[in-house]
Amino acid sequence: MPAAPPSNSSALSSIIVLQQQQVSRGEQQQQERGRKPDAKEKEEEGAERLSRHPGLLVGEAAAAAAASRVREQKAWMEEFPRDLLAGAAMGGVAHTIVAPVERAKLLLQTQESNWVITGGKQKRYTGMLDCIYRIARDEGVLSLWRGNGTSVLRYYPSLALNFACKDLYRKLLTLGQPDKQLSVSRAASNFLAGAAAGCTSLVVVYPLDIAHTRLAADLGKSEARQFKGMTDFLRTIYQKDGIKGLYRGLPASIHGMVVHRSMYFGGFDTAKEYMSQEPSHIPFWKRWLVAQAVTTSAGLISYPLDTVRHRMMMQSGLEKHMYKNTLDCWRKIYQVEGMHSFYRGAVSNMFRGTGAALILVLYDEVKSWMNWTASQKAFD
C-alpha cells in the first residue's frame, strides 16, 4: 500500500526550519564581518598582504610619514599663538619686580661712557647697593623704576616672540627626530633655535631696547635729565641720526644675543629633555634649580658682549662718539679700563637672572595649563 503524502503542516514546518537556519547563518557572517580582528589575525593578514604585494610596506610608510607631517604642521599653527600668549604672560610682572636691579646693572655697565659721570657732575658708583641707595636718595624711590615702562613695552613682544619662535624653530629643526629622545643633533637644534629666536625678537624690538637703556642711564631729576620719556627719546634720536641711530650697536647686540639666548633656551631645553627620561614627573624646584644654573652661566659667559652692546647704545644722538665701531669699543675698554670693566654690574645681573630663571619654569607651567584647558574644552 503506497505511503501517504506528507501533510501540509509538516511541509510548512520544514520550510520554517530552513529559513531559521539561513537567518542564523547570515547573522553569524555579519558578526564575523563586524568583529574586530585580534592582534594575531592582523599580523597574519599583514604578512599575507606583504607576501602578495611587497611594495605595500614602502607605500604605507610614505603615507604615514606624510600624514605625520600634516599633523605636525597643524600643531604648529595651533600652538604658535598659545606659545606667544604664554610667553607674554610671564614677561611684564617678572621684569617689573627686578627693575631696580636692572637699572643698577645698566648704570654700572655704562658709567664710563655716561656724560653725566665722566663730566664730573656725579661720582662713580662703587657697586649695586651703592647705586640703588644713591638713586633712591638723590632722585626718589620711584626713580629706581625709571625706564621700566619702556622696558615692559619692549619685554612683552620680545619675550613672547622669543618663546614662540624658539618652539617653532625647534620643531622645524627636529622634524623627523623622535620626541624626548636626547641626542647630539637634538641638543644642537635646541641651541640653534634659541639663538635664532633671540635674534628674531631683537631686530623687531631694538628701538625700544635702546630707549630703555638710555632712559635707565639718564641721571638726575626731571629738569636735569636729557630725555623726558620714550617718545621724546625716539623723536630726538631720529631727528639727529635717523633710523641708524635707533639701531646703534645692533651688530654687538646680535653677537651677545646669539651666545646668551642659545645657552639660555638651548641649555634649559636640553637639560629638560635629559630629565624627562626619568619615569616620574619633574618637580618644580628641580626645574627651577636647573633654570637658575643655566641662566647664571649664560649671563656670565655673554656679559662682556652685553657690556659692549650697551656702551655702543649710549652713543646714539651724541655729536662726538667715544667708539668708532664694535671692535674699537672692545679694544678701548680693555686698554683704558681693564678686563674687570667688562664684568662691571655682573653681580647685579646674577640677582636679575633669578627672575629670568623663574620665567623659564613658569612658561612651561602656563603652557601646560593652557593645553589642559584646551583639552578640557575639546572634551566638553
PDB file of N, CA, C and O in Angstrom, residues 111-148:
ATOM      1  N   GLN A 111      78.624 103.534  33.065  1.00  0.00           N
ATOM      2  CA  GLN A 111      79.018 104.786  33.713  1.00  0.00           C
ATOM      3  C   GLN A 111      80.295 105.387  33.119  1.00  0.00           C
ATOM      4  O   GLN A 111      80.487 106.607  33.173  1.00  0.00           O
ATOM      5  N   GLU A 112      81.158 104.572  32.514  1.00  0.00           N
ATOM      6  CA  GLU A 112      82.368 105.108  31.905  1.00  0.00           C
ATOM      7  C   GLU A 112      82.095 105.800  30.573  1.00  0.00           C
ATOM      8  O   GLU A 112      82.979 106.462  30.025  1.00  0.00           O
ATOM      9  N   SER A 113      80.883 105.623  30.023  1.00  0.00           N
ATOM     10  CA  SER A 113      80.511 106.329  28.794  1.00  0.00           C
ATOM     11  C   SER A 113      79.302 107.223  29.021  1.00  0.00           C
ATOM     12  O   SER A 113      78.703 107.705  28.056  1.00  0.00           O
ATOM     13  N   ASN A 114      78.948 107.459  30.293  1.00  0.00           N
ATOM     14  CA  ASN A 114      77.831 108.330  30.651  1.00  0.00           C
ATOM     15  C   ASN A 114      78.376 109.740  30.877  1.00  0.00           C
ATOM     16  O   ASN A 114      79.180 109.980  31.777  1.00  0.00           O
ATOM     17  N   TRP A 115      77.925 110.693  30.049  1.00  0.00           N
ATOM     18  CA  TRP A 115      78.491 112.043  30.087  1.00  0.00           C
ATOM     19  C   TRP A 115      78.251 112.737  31.428  1.00  0.00           C
ATOM     20  O   TRP A 115      79.029 113.635  31.814  1.00  0.00           O
ATOM     21  N   VAL A 116      77.214 112.365  32.161  1.00  0.00           N
ATOM     22  CA  VAL A 116      76.950 112.977  33.468  1.00  0.00           C
ATOM     23  C   VAL A 116      78.054 112.588  34.459  1.00  0.00           C
ATOM     24  O   VAL A 116      78.516 113.414  35.269  1.00  0.00           O
ATOM     25  N   ILE A 117      78.494 111.331  34.380  1.00  0.00           N
ATOM     26  CA  ILE A 117      79.531 110.842  35.305  1.00  0.00           C
ATOM     27  C   ILE A 117      80.922 111.231  34.817  1.00  0.00           C
ATOM     28  O   ILE A 117      81.761 111.705  35.598  1.00  0.00           O
ATOM     29  N   THR A 118      81.200 111.042  33.534  1.00  0.00           N
ATOM     30  CA  THR A 118      82.529 111.396  33.011  1.00  0.00           C
ATOM     31  C   THR A 118      82.763 112.907  33.044  1.00  0.00           C
ATOM     32  O   THR A 118      83.909 113.367  33.109  1.00  0.00           O
ATOM     33  N   GLY A 119      81.671 113.690  33.002  1.00  0.00           N
ATOM     34  CA  GLY A 119      81.810 115.150  33.076  1.00  0.00           C
ATOM     35  C   GLY A 119      81.974 115.667  34.487  1.00  0.00           C
ATOM     36  O   GLY A 119      82.131 116.882  34.689  1.00  0.00           O
ATOM     37  N   GLY A 120      81.938 114.782  35.489  1.00  0.00           N
ATOM     38  CA  GLY A 120      82.179 115.174  36.866  1.00  0.00           C
ATOM     39  C   GLY A 120      80.951 115.665  37.611  1.00  0.00           C
ATOM     40  O   GLY A 120      81.065 116.130  38.755  1.00  0.00           O
ATOM     41  N   LYS A 121      79.750 115.564  36.997  1.00  0.00           N
ATOM     42  CA  LYS A 121      78.541 116.031  37.682  1.00  0.00           C
ATOM     43  C   LYS A 121      78.087 115.070  38.772  1.00  0.00           C
ATOM     44  O   LYS A 121      77.401 115.479  39.706  1.00  0.00           O
ATOM     45  N   GLN A 122      78.451 113.787  38.627  1.00  0.00           N
ATOM     46  CA  GLN A 122      78.128 112.797  39.659  1.00  0.00           C
ATOM     47  C   GLN A 122      79.318 111.877  39.854  1.00  0.00           C
ATOM     48  O   GLN A 122      80.081 111.612  38.917  1.00  0.00           O
ATOM     49  N   LYS A 123      79.454 111.392  41.099  1.00  0.00           N
ATOM     50  CA  LYS A 123      80.532 110.440  41.397  1.00  0.00           C
ATOM     51  C   LYS A 123      80.207 109.077  40.795  1.00  0.00           C
ATOM     52  O   LYS A 123      79.035 108.740  40.581  1.00  0.00           O
ATOM     53  N   ARG A 124      81.247 108.299  40.549  1.00  0.00           N
ATOM     54  CA  ARG A 124      81.060 106.941  40.042  1.00  0.00           C
ATOM     55  C   ARG A 124      80.461 106.051  41.131  1.00  0.00           C
ATOM     56  O   ARG A 124      80.705 106.243  42.316  1.00  0.00           O
ATOM     57  N   TYR A 125      79.701 105.071  40.694  1.00  0.00           N
ATOM     58  CA  TYR A 125      79.102 104.112  41.624  1.00  0.00           C
ATOM     59  C   TYR A 125      80.109 102.997  41.906  1.00  0.00           C
ATOM     60  O   TYR A 125      80.824 102.533  41.009  1.00  0.00           O
ATOM     61  N   THR A 126      80.134 102.548  43.150  1.00  0.00           N
ATOM     62  CA  THR A 126      81.101 101.524  43.546  1.00  0.00           C
ATOM     63  C   THR A 126      80.535 100.106  43.490  1.00  0.00           C
ATOM     64  O   THR A 126      81.282  99.143  43.541  1.00  0.00           O
ATOM     65  N   GLY A 127      79.223  99.975  43.413  1.00  0.00           N
ATOM     66  CA  GLY A 127      78.617  98.643  43.363  1.00  0.00           C
ATOM     67  C   GLY A 127      77.106  98.745  43.299  1.00  0.00           C
ATOM     68  O   GLY A 127      76.532  99.851  43.269  1.00  0.00           O
ATOM     69  N   MET A 128      76.437  97.596  43.321  1.00  0.00           N
ATOM     70  CA  MET A 128      74.991  97.560  43.171  1.00  0.00           C
ATOM     71  C   MET A 128      74.286  98.268  44.324  1.00  0.00           C
ATOM     72  O   MET A 128      73.388  99.102  44.098  1.00  0.00           O
ATOM     73  N   LEU A 129      74.655  97.964  45.560  1.00  0.00           N
ATOM     74  CA  LEU A 129      73.984  98.556  46.718  1.00  0.00           C
ATOM     75  C   LEU A 129      74.208 100.059  46.770  1.00  0.00           C
ATOM     76  O   LEU A 129      73.289 100.828  47.075  1.00  0.00           O
ATOM     77  N   ASP A 130      75.440 100.498  46.479  1.00  0.00           N
ATOM     78  CA  ASP A 130      75.737 101.934  46.450  1.00  0.00           C
ATOM     79  C   ASP A 130      74.908 102.633  45.386  1.00  0.00           C
ATOM     80  O   ASP A 130      74.382 103.731  45.615  1.00  0.00           O
ATOM     81  N   CYS A 131      74.756 101.984  44.245  1.00  0.00           N
ATOM     82  CA  CYS A 131      73.987 102.561  43.145  1.00  0.00           C
ATOM     83  C   CYS A 131      72.511 102.697  43.515  1.00  0.00           C
ATOM     84  O   CYS A 131      71.911 103.773  43.341  1.00  0.00           O
ATOM     85  N   ILE A 132      71.916 101.639  44.053  1.00  0.00           N
ATOM     86  CA  ILE A 132      70.499 101.670  44.412  1.00  0.00           C
ATOM     87  C   ILE A 132      70.244 102.691  45.526  1.00  0.00           C
ATOM     88  O   ILE A 132      69.275 103.457  45.481  1.00  0.00           O
ATOM     89  N   TYR A 133      71.145 102.734  46.523  1.00  0.00           N
ATOM     90  CA  TYR A 133      70.971 103.659  47.650  1.00  0.00           C
ATOM     91  C   TYR A 133      71.034 105.111  47.185  1.00  0.00           C
ATOM     92  O   TYR A 133      70.184 105.935  47.549  1.00  0.00           O
ATOM     93  N   ARG A 134      72.022 105.430  46.337  1.00  0.00           N
ATOM     94  CA  ARG A 134      72.198 106.821  45.904  1.00  0.00           C
ATOM     95  C   ARG A 134      71.073 107.276  44.964  1.00  0.00           C
ATOM     96  O   ARG A 134      70.651 108.431  45.005  1.00  0.00           O
ATOM     97  N   ILE A 135      70.581 106.380  44.118  1.00  0.00           N
ATOM     98  CA  ILE A 135      69.468 106.741  43.236  1.00  0.00           C
ATOM     99  C   ILE A 135      68.217 107.035  44.055  1.00  0.00           C
ATOM    100  O   ILE A 135      67.524 108.037  43.828  1.00  0.00           O
ATOM    101  N   ALA A 136      67.928 106.162  45.043  1.00  0.00           N
ATOM    102  CA  ALA A 136      66.749 106.369  45.895  1.00  0.00           C
ATOM    103  C   ALA A 136      66.884 107.642  46.719  1.00  0.00           C
ATOM    104  O   ALA A 136      65.904 108.375  46.928  1.00  0.00           O
ATOM    105  N   ARG A 137      68.100 107.956  47.167  1.00  0.00           N
ATOM    106  CA  ARG A 137      68.328 109.155  47.995  1.00  0.00           C
ATOM    107  C   ARG A 137      68.259 110.438  47.166  1.00  0.00           C
ATOM    108  O   ARG A 137      67.627 111.415  47.576  1.00  0.00           O
ATOM    109  N   ASP A 138      68.884 110.439  46.000  1.00  0.00           N
ATOM    110  CA  ASP A 138      69.004 111.662  45.205  1.00  0.00           C
ATOM    111  C   ASP A 138      67.805 111.914  44.297  1.00  0.00           C
ATOM    112  O   ASP A 138      67.455 113.069  44.029  1.00  0.00           O
ATOM    113  N   GLU A 139      67.180 110.848  43.785  1.00  0.00           N
ATOM    114  CA  GLU A 139      66.130 111.014  42.781  1.00  0.00           C
ATOM    115  C   GLU A 139      64.767 110.500  43.247  1.00  0.00           C
ATOM    116  O   GLU A 139      63.767 110.689  42.548  1.00  0.00           O
ATOM    117  N   GLY A 140      64.729 109.844  44.405  1.00  0.00           N
ATOM    118  CA  GLY A 140      63.474 109.281  44.888  1.00  0.00           C
ATOM    119  C   GLY A 140      63.377 107.787  44.608  1.00  0.00           C
ATOM    120  O   GLY A 140      63.996 107.271  43.672  1.00  0.00           O
ATOM    121  N   VAL A 141      62.589 107.097  45.436  1.00  0.00           N
ATOM    122  CA  VAL A 141      62.486 105.640  45.316  1.00  0.00           C
ATOM    123  C   VAL A 141      61.892 105.222  43.970  1.00  0.00           C
ATOM    124  O   VAL A 141      62.349 104.259  43.340  1.00  0.00           O
ATOM    125  N   LEU A 142      60.888 105.978  43.517  1.00  0.00           N
ATOM    126  CA  LEU A 142      60.226 105.603  42.257  1.00  0.00           C
ATOM    127  C   LEU A 142      61.166 105.694  41.061  1.00  0.00           C
ATOM    128  O   LEU A 142      60.927 105.061  40.030  1.00  0.00           O
ATOM    129  N   SER A 143      62.248 106.468  41.183  1.00  0.00           N
ATOM    130  CA  SER A 143      63.188 106.592  40.064  1.00  0.00           C
ATOM    131  C   SER A 143      63.954 105.289  39.809  1.00  0.00           C
ATOM    132  O   SER A 143      64.588 105.135  38.767  1.00  0.00           O
ATOM    133  N   LEU A 144      63.898 104.366  40.786  1.00  0.00           N
ATOM    134  CA  LEU A 144      64.515 103.061  40.558  1.00  0.00           C
ATOM    135  C   LEU A 144      63.828 102.314  39.419  1.00  0.00           C
ATOM    136  O   LEU A 144      64.398 101.395  38.832  1.00  0.00           O
ATOM    137  N   TRP A 145      62.579 102.691  39.135  1.00  0.00           N
ATOM    138  CA  TRP A 145      61.825 102.063  38.042  1.00  0.00           C
ATOM    139  C   TRP A 145      61.838 102.911  36.773  1.00  0.00           C
ATOM    140  O   TRP A 145      61.040 102.683  35.888  1.00  0.00           O
ATOM    141  N   ARG A 146      62.772 103.894  36.698  1.00  0.00           N
ATOM    142  CA  ARG A 146      62.831 104.733  35.510  1.00  0.00           C
ATOM    143  C   ARG A 146      63.182 103.884  34.283  1.00  0.00           C
ATOM    144  O   ARG A 146      64.128 103.101  34.305  1.00  0.00           O
ATOM    145  N   GLY A 147      62.420 104.056  33.234  1.00  0.00           N
ATOM    146  CA  GLY A 147      62.633 103.269  32.015  1.00  0.00           C
ATOM    147  C   GLY A 147      61.918 101.939  32.024  1.00  0.00           C
ATOM    148  O   GLY A 147      61.967 101.208  31.024  1.00  0.00           O
ATOM    149  N   ASN A 148      61.239 101.626  33.158  1.00  0.00           N
ATOM    150  CA  ASN A 148      60.578 100.321  33.220  1.00  0.00           C
ATOM    151  C   ASN A 148      59.373 100.237  32.288  1.00  0.00           C
ATOM    152  O   ASN A 148      59.066  99.169  31.758  1.00  0.00           O
TER     153      ASN A 148
END
